[in-house]
C-alpha positions as semicolon CSV with decimal commas, in nm:
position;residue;x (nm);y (nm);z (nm)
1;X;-0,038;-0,142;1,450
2;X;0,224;0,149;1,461
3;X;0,236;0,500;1,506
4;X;0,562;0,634;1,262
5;X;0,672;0,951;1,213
6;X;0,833;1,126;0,880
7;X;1,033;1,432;0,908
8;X;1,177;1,625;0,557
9;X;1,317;1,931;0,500
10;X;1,179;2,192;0,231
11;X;1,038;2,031;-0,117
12;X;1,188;1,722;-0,060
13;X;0,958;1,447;-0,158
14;X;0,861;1,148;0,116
15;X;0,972;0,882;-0,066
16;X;0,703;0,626;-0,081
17;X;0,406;0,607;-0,297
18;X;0,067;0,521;-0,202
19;X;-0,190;0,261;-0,356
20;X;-0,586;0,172;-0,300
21;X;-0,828;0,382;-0,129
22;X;-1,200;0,407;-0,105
23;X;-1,223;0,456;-0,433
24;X;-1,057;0,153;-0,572
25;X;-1,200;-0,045;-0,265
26;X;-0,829;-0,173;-0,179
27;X;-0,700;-0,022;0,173
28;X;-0,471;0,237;0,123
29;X;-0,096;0,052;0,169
30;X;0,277;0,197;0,053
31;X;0,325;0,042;-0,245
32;X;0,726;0,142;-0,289
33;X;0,978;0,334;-0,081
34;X;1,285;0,492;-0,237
35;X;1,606;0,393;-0,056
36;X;1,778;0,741;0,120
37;X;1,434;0,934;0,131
38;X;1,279;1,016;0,448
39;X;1,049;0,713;0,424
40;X;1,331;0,482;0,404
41;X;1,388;0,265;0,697
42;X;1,051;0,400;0,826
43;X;0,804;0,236;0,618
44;X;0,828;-0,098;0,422
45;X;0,634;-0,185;0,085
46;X;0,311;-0,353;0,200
47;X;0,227;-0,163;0,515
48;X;-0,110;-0,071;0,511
49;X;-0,236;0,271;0,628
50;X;-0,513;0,360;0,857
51;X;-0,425;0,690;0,955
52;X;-0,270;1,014;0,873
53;X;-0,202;1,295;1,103
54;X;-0,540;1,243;1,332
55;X;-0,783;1,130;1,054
56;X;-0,878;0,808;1,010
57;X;-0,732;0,683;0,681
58;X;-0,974;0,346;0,659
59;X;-1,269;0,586;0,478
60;X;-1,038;0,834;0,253
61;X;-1,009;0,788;-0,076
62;X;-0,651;0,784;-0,285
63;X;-0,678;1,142;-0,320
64;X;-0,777;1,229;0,006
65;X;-0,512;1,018;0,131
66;X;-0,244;1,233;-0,100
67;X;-0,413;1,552;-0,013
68;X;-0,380;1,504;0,342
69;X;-0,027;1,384;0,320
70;X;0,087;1,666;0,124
71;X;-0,073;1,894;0,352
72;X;0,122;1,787;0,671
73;X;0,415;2,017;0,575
74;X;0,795;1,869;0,690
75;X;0,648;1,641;0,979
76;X;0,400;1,324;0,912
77;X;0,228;1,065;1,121
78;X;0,115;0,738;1,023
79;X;-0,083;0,489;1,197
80;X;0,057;0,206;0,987
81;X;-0,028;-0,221;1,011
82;X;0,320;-0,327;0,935
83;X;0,300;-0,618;0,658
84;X;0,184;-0,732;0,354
85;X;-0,106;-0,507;0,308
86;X;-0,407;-0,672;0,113
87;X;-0,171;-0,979;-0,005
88;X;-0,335;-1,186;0,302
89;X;-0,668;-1,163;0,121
90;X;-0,528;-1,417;-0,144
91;X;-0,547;-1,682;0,043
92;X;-0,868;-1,651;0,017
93;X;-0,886;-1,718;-0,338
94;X;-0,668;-2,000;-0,347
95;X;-0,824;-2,306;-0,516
96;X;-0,993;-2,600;-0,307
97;X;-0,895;-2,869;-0,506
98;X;-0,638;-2,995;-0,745
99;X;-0,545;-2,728;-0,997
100;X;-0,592;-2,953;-1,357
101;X;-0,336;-2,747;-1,620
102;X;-0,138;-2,929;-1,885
103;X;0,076;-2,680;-2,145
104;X;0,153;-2,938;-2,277
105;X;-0,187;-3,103;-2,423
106;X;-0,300;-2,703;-2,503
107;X;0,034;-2,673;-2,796
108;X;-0,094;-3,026;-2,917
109;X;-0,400;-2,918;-2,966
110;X;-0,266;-2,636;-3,183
């Protein structure tokens, strides 16, 4: 876990845009950062937020989440887990046994 900070000047946009939330029950992670924007170099793609300014960003949902950081004015703090956001929770799904595909027998059978 990290604390970052994001400084901009005037309408300039952050730079990274933001995916999940409550409402899509996916944590709320950086899904892309634009290379020369204030984000750059600060955040990665996969980092998953848990916190904005002082609020707790586990609860919020993706508009919250954009509310809030639109609200912060030139200076924002995350509270960030640097990494591959939900991508660890695939492992979870991975199958237990062989994996029994053919492409080959499913054109024959055309």
């Amino acid at each position: 876990m990290a604390t970052v900070q994001i400084q901009k000047s005037g309408g300039q946009p952050w730079g990274f845009r933001l995916a999940g939330g409550r409402d899509f029950n996916v944590p709320l992670q950086v899904k892309k950062v634009e290379s020369g924007s204030p984000a750059a170099g600060v955040l990665s793609a996969g980092d998953s937020i848990i916190g904005i300014g002082n609020s707790d960003a586990r609860g919020m949902t993706h508009m919250q989440a954009h509310q809030t950081i639109r609200g912060s004015g030139n200076y924002l703090q995350l509270t960030v887990v640097k990494g591959h956001g939900g991508m660890d929770r695939l492992s979870s799904i991975k199958p237990k046994g062989p994996v029994k595909f053919s492409p080959w027998k499913a054109q024959s059978a055309q």
